[in-house]
CSV table of C-alpha atoms in Angstrom, one decimal:
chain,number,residue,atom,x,y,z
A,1,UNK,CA,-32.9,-28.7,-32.9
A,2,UNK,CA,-30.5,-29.0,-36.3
A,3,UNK,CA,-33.5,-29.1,-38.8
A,4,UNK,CA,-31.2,-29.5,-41.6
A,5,UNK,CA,-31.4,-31.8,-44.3
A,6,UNK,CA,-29.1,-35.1,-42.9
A,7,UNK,CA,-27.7,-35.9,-46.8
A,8,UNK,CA,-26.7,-31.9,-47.2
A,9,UNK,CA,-24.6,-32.2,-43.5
A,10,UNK,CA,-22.9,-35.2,-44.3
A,11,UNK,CA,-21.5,-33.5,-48.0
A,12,UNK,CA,-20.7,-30.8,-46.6
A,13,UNK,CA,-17.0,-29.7,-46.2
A,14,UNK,CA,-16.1,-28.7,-43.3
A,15,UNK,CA,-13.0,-26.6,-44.4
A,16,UNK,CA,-15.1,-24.0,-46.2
A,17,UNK,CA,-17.2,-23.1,-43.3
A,18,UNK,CA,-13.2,-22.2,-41.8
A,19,UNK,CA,-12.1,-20.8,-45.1
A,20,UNK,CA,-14.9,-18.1,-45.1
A,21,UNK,CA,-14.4,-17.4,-41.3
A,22,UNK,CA,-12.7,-13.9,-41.3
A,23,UNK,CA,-9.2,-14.7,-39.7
A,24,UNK,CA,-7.4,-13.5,-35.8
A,25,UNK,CA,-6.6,-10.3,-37.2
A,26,UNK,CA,-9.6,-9.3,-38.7
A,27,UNK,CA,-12.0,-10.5,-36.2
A,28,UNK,CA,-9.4,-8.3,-33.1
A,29,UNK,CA,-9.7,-5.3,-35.2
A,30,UNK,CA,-13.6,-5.5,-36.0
A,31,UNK,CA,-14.2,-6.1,-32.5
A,32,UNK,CA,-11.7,-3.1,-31.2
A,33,UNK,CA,-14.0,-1.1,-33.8
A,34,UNK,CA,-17.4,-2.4,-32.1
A,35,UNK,CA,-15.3,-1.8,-28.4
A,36,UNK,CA,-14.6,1.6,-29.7
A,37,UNK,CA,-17.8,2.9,-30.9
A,38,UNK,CA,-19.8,1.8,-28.2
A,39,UNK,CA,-16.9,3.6,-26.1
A,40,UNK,CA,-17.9,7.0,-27.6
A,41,UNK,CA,-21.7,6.9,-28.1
A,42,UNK,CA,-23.4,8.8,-25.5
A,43,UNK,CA,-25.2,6.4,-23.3
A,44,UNK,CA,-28.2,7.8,-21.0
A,45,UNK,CA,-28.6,6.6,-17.2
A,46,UNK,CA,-30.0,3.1,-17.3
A,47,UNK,CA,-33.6,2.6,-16.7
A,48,UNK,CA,-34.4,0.9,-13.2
A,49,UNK,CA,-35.8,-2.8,-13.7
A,50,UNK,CA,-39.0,-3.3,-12.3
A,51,UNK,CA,-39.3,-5.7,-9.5
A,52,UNK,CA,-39.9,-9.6,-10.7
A,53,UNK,CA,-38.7,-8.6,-14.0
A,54,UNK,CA,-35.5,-9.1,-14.7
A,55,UNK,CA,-33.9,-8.4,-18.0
A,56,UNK,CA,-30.5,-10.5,-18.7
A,57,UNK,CA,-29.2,-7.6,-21.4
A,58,UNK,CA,-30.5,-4.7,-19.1
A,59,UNK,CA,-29.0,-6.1,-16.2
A,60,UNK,CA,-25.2,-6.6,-17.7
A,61,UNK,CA,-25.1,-3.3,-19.3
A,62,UNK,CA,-25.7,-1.5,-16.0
A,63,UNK,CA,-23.1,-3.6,-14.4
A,64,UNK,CA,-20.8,-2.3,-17.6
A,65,UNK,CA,-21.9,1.8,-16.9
A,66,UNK,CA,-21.8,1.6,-13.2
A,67,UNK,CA,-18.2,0.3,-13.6
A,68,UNK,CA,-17.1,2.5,-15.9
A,69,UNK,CA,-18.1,5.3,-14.6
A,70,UNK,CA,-16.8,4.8,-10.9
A,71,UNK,CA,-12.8,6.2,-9.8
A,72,UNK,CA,-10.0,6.6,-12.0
A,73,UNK,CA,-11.4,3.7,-13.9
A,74,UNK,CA,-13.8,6.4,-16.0
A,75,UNK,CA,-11.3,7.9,-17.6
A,76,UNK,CA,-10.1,4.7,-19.6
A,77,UNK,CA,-12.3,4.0,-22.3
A,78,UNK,CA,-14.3,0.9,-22.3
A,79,UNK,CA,-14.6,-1.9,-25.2
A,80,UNK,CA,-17.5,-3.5,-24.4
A,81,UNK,CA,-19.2,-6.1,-23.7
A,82,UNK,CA,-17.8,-9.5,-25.8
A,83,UNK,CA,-14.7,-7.3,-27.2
A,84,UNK,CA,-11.5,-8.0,-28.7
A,85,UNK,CA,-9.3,-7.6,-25.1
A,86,UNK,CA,-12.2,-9.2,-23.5
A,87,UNK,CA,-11.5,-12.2,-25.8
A,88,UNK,CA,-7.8,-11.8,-25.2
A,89,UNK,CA,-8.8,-12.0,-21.2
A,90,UNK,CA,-10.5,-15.2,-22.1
A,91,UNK,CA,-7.6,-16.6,-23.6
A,92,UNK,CA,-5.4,-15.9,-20.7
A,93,UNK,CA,-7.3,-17.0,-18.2
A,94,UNK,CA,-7.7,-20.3,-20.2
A,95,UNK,CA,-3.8,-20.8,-20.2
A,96,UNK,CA,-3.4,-19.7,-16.9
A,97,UNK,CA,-6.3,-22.6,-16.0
A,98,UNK,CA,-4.6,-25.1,-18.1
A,99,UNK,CA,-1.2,-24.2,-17.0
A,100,UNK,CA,-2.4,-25.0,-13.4
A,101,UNK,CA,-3.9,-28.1,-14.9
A,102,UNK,CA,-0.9,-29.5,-16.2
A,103,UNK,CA,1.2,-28.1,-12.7
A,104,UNK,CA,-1.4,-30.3,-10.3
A,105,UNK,CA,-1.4,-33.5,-12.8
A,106,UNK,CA,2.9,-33.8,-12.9
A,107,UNK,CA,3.1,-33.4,-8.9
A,108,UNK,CA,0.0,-36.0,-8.5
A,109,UNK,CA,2.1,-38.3,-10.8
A,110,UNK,CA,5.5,-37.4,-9.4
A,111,UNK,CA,3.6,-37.7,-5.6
A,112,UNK,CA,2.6,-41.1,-6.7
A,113,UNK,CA,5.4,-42.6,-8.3
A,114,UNK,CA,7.5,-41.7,-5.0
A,115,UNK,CA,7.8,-44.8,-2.6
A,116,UNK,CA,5.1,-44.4,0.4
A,117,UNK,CA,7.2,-43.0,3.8
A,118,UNK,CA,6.0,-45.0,6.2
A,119,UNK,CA,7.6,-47.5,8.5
A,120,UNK,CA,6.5,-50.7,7.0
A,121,UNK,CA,6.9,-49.7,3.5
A,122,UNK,CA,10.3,-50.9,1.7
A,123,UNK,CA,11.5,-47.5,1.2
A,124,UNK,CA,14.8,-46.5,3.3
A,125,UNK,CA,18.2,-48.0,2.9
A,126,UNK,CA,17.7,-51.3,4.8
A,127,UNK,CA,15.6,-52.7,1.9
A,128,UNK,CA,18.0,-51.5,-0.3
A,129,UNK,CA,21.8,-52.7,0.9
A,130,UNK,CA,23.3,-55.6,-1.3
A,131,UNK,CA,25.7,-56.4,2.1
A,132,UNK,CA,24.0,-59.3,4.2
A,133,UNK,CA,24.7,-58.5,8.2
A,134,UNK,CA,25.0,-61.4,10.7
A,135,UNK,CA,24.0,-59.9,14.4
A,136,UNK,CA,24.7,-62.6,17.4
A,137,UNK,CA,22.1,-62.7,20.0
A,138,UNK,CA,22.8,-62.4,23.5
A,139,UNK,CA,21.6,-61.7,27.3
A,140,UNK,CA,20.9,-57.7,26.5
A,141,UNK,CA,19.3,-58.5,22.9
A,142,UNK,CA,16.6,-61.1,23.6
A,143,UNK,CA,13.1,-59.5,23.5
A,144,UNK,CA,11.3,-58.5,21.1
A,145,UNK,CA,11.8,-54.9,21.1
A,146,UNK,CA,15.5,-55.4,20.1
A,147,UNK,CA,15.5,-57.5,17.8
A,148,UNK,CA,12.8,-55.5,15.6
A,149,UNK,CA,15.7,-52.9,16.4
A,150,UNK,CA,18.7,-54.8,14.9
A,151,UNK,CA,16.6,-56.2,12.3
A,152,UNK,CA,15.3,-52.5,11.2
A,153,UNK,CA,19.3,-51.3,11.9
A,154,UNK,CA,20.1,-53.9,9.0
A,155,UNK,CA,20.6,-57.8,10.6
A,156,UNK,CA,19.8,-60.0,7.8
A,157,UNK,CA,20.5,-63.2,9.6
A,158,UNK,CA,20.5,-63.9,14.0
A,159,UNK,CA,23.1,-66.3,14.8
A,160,UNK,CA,21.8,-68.2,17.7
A,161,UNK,CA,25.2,-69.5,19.7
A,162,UNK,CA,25.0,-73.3,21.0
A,163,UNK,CA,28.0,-72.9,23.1
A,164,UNK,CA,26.1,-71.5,25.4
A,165,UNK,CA,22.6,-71.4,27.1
A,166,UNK,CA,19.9,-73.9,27.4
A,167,UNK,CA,17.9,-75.1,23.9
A,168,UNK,CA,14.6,-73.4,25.7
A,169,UNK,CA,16.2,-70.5,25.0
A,170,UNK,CA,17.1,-70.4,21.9
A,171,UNK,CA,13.3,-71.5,20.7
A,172,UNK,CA,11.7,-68.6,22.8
A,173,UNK,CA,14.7,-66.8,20.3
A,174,UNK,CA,13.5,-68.3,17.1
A,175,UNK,CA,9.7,-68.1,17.8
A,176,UNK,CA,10.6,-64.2,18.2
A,177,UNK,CA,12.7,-63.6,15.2
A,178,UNK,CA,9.9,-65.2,13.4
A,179,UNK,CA,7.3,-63.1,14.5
A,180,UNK,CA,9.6,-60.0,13.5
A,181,UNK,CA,9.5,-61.9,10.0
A,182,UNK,CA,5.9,-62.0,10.5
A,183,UNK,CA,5.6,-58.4,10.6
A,184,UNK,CA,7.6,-57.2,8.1
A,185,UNK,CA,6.8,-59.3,5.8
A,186,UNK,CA,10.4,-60.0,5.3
A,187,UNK,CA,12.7,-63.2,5.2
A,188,UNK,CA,14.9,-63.4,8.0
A,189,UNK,CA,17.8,-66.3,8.2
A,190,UNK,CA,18.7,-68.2,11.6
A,191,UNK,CA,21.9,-69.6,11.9
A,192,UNK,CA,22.5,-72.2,14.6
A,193,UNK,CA,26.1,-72.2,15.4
A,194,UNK,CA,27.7,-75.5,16.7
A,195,UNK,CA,30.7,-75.6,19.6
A,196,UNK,CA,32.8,-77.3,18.1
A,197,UNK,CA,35.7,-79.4,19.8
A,198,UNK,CA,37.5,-77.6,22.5
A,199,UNK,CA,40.9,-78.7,23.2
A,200,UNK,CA,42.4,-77.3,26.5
A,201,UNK,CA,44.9,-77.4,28.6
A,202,UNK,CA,45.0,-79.3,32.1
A,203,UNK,CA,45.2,-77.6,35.4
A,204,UNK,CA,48.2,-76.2,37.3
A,205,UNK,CA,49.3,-76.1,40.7
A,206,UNK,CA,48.9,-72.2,41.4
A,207,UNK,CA,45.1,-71.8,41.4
A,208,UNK,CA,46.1,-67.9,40.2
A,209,UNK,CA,48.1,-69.9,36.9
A,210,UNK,CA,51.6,-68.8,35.7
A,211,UNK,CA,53.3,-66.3,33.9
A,212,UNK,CA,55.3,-67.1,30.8
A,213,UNK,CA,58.0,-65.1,29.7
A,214,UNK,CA,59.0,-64.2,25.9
A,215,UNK,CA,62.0,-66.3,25.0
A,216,UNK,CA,61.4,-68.9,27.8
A,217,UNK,CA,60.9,-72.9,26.7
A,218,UNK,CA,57.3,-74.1,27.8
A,219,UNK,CA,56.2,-77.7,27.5
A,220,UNK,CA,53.3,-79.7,26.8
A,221,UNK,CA,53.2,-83.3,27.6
A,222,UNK,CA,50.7,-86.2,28.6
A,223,UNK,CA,51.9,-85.9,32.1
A,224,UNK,CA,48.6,-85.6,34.1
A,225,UNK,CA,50.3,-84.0,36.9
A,226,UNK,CA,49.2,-80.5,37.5
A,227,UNK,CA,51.7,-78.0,35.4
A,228,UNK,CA,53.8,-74.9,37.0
A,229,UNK,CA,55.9,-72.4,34.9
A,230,UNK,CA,58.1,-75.0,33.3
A,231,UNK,CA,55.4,-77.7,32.0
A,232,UNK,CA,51.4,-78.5,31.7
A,233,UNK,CA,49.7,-81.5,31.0
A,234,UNK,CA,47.8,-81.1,27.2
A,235,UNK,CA,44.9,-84.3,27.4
A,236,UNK,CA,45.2,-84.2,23.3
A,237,UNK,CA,47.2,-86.5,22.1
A,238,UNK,CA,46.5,-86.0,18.9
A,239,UNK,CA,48.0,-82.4,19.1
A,240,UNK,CA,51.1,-83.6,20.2
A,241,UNK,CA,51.7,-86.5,17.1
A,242,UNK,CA,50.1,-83.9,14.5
A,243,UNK,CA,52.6,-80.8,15.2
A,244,UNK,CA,56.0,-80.4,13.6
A,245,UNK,CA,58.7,-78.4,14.6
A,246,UNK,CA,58.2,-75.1,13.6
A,247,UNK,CA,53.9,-74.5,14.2
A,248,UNK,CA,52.6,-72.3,15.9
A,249,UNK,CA,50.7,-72.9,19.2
A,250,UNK,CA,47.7,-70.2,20.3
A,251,UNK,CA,46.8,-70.2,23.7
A,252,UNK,CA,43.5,-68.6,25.6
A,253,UNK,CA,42.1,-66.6,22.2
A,254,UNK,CA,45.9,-65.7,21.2
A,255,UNK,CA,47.0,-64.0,24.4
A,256,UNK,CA,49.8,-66.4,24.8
A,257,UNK,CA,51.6,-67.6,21.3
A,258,UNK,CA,54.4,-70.0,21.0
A,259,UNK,CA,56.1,-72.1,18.5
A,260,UNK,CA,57.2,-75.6,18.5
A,261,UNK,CA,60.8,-75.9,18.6
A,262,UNK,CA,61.3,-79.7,19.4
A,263,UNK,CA,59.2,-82.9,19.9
A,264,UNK,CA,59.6,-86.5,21.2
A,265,UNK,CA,57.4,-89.0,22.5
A,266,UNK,CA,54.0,-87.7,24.2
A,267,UNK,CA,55.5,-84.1,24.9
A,268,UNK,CA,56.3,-80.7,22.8
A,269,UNK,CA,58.4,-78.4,23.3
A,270,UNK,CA,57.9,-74.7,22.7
A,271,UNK,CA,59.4,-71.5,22.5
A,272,UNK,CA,57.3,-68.3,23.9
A,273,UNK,CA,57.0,-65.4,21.4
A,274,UNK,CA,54.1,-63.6,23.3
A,275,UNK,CA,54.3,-64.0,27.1
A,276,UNK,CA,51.4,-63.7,29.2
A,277,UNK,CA,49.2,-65.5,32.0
A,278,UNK,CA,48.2,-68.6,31.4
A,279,UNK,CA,45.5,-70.6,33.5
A,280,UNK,CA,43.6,-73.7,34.2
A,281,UNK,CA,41.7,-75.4,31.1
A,282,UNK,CA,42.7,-72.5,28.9
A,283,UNK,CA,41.9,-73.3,25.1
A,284,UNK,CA,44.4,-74.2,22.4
A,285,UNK,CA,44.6,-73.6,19.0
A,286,UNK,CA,46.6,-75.3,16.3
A,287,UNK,CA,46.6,-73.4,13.0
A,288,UNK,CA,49.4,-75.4,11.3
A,289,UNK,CA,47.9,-78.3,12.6
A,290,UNK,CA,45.7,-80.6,11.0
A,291,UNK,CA,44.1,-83.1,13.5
A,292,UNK,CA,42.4,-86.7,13.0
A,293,UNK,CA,39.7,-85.6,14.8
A,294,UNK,CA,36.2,-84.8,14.0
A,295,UNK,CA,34.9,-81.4,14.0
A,296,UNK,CA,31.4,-82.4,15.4
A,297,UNK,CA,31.8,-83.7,19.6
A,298,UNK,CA,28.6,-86.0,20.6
A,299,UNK,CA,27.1,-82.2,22.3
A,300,UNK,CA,26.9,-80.7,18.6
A,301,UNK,CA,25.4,-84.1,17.4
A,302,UNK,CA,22.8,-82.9,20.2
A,303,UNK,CA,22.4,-79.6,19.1
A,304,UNK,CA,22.3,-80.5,15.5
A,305,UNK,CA,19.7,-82.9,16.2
A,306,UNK,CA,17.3,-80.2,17.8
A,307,UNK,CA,18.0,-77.0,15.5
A,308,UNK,CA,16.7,-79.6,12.8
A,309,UNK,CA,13.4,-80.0,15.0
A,310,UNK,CA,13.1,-76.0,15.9
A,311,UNK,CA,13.7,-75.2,12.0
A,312,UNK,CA,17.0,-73.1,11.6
A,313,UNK,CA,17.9,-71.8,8.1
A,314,UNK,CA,21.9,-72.3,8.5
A,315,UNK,CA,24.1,-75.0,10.5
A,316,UNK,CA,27.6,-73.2,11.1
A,317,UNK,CA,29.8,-75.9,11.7
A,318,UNK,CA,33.5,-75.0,13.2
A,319,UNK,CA,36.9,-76.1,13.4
A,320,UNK,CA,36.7,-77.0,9.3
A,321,UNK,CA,40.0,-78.9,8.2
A,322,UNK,CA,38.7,-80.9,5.5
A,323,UNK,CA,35.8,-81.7,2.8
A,324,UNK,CA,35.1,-84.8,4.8
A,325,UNK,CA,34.0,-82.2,7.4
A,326,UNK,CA,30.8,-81.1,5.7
A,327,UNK,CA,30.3,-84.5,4.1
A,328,UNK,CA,29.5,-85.7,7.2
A,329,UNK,CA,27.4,-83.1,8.7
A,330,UNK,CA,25.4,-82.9,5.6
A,331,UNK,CA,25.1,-86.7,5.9
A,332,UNK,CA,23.8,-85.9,9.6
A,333,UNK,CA,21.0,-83.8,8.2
A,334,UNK,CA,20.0,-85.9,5.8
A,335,UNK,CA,19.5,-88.8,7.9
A,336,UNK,CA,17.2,-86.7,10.4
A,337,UNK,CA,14.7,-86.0,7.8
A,338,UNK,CA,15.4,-88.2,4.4
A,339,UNK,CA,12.8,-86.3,3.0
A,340,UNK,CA,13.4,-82.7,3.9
A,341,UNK,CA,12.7,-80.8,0.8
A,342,UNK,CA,14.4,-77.8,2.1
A,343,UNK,CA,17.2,-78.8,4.4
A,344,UNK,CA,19.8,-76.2,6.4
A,345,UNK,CA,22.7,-74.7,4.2
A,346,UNK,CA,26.1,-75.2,5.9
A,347,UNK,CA,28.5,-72.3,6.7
A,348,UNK,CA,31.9,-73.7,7.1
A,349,UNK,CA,33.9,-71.6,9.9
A,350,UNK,CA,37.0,-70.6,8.4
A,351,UNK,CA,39.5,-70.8,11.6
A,352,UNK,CA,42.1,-72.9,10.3
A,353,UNK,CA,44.2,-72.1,7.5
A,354,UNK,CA,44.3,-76.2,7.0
A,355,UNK,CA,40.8,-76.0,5.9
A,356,UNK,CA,41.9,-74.2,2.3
């Protein structure tokens, strides 16, 4: 126990206790000097220690004549006990120590600021992209399996196609998307996509259709006589008042284009530029075209009416010629649910070059 008087420790200076200390130098060579002459003082055999009485000293300066006094080792001379390279040991193996120290507490800090490698964690590229990926379902991706596939490969948003397939379906395909969301812990859009008008052609007398030739003159009338290489019947009349001389007419997906090269009453005539089979109800489209028609048919009034009820996240609407378009679509979705906080965004399908 410190017995000293408290009022002396606390006047004390602490810096002439250090002062009066004998510095590095001194204290390596007064403690090579004590290494030195213990080295070269004869020292007889040490004494056995009884049994049950151990002596601490005894004990350690056997250890140090035994060791010195065994192989090669002897002929080195010894320092001591407690002496200046001991010291110097001491200091080394207390870098070394917190050398290691410092090593084990960067890698546990690098370890832990590194993102966790596991399959749920956010850590690979998919979390990471900016792009947003739109992947359509279809017969060979409807279970679960695959879409946790295409939703780990990078899908942001499942488009769920109302042209075809029964609206059971596409519920048993929004109840699983959602559990995907579920398990991830991840937002994931659906997009209903609406049919649209289709405007096709009518029938033609060769079940097998015809073939129209590149430079040939094809026409399109109200006729509702079934067509042959010369003529069809086209049930749109409103195709045949809005095109000019001069548009361009694309027929099933593009595979057979012509252009308008005269007109009259309820019938068009075309010029073939890219020949090819043409067959029954084949579709039509009119990119120069604008048409006084409505993009929504009473079936995507039907579909609209239930992707409201299943909860989809975006309504794409097609064949988009005009603002009135999604004016009246949104007014559709507002008067299912007046007082829908969170209603559907609308993606307008950019097919027509009318619509800019």
């Amino acid at each position: 126990a410190d017995t000293r008087n408290p009022d002396t420790i606390q006047h004390e200076d602490p810096r002439k206790s250090i002062s009066a200390a004998p510095s590095f130098e001194e204290y390596l060579k007064q403690r090579a000097n004590e290494g030195n002459t213990a080295a070269t003082a004869p020292t007889a055999p040490p004494a056995p220690i009884a049994e049950g009485d151990f002596d601490a000293t005894a004990a350690i300066a056997q250890n140090k004549q035994l060791a010195s006094s065994s192989g090669p080792a002897a002929a080195t001379p010894s320092v001591g006990y407690g002496s200046a390279s001991s010291y110097l040991d001491t200091l080394s193996r207390t870098d070394a120590i917190a050398a290691d120290m410092l090593d084990s507490s960067r890698k546990a800090s690098t370890a832990a600021s590194a993102p966790a490698k596991t399959d749920n964690f956010k850590s690979s590229p998919r979390w990471r992209k900016k792009t947003k990926q739109l992947a359509t379902l279809g017969p060979a991706s409807s279970d679960f399996e695959m879409i946790e596939k295409l939703f780990l490969a990078g899908a942001d948003v499942f488009r769920l196609n109302f042209s075809h397939g029964e609206h059971a379906q596409k519920k048993e395909l929004l109840d699983i998307i959602r559990a995907v969301e579920a398990k991830y812990d991840h937002p994931i859009a659906i997009l209903g996509d609406l049919q649209g008008p289709k405007i096709r052609t009518g029938t033609f007398a060769n079940p097998a259709g015809e073939l129209l030739q590149a430079g040939q003159i094809f026409r399109f009338d109200s006729d509702e006589t079934p067509g042959n290489a010369q003529r069809v019947f086209l049930p749109h009349p409103e195709i045949l008042e809005a095109s000019e001389v001069g548009h361009v007419l694309l027929i099933d997906d593009g595979k057979v284009k012509v252009v308008v090269s005269g007109k009259g009453p309820g019938y068009l005539d075309c010029e073939v530029v890219v020949g090819g089979m043409i067959k029954d109800r084949k579709g039509v489209n009119t990119p120069d075209s604008i048409l006084e028609i409505s993009c929504l048919t009473p079936k995507d009034r039907e579909d609209l009416d239930y992707m409201l009820g299943i909860g989809v996240d975006w309504v794409a609407l097609s064949f988009v010629q005009r603002p009135e378009d999604i004016v009246e679509i949104k007014r559709l979705i507002m008067s299912y649910n007046p007082n829908n906080a969170n209603p559907p965004h609308i993606m307008a399908k950019i097919e027509k070059p009318s619509c800019f």
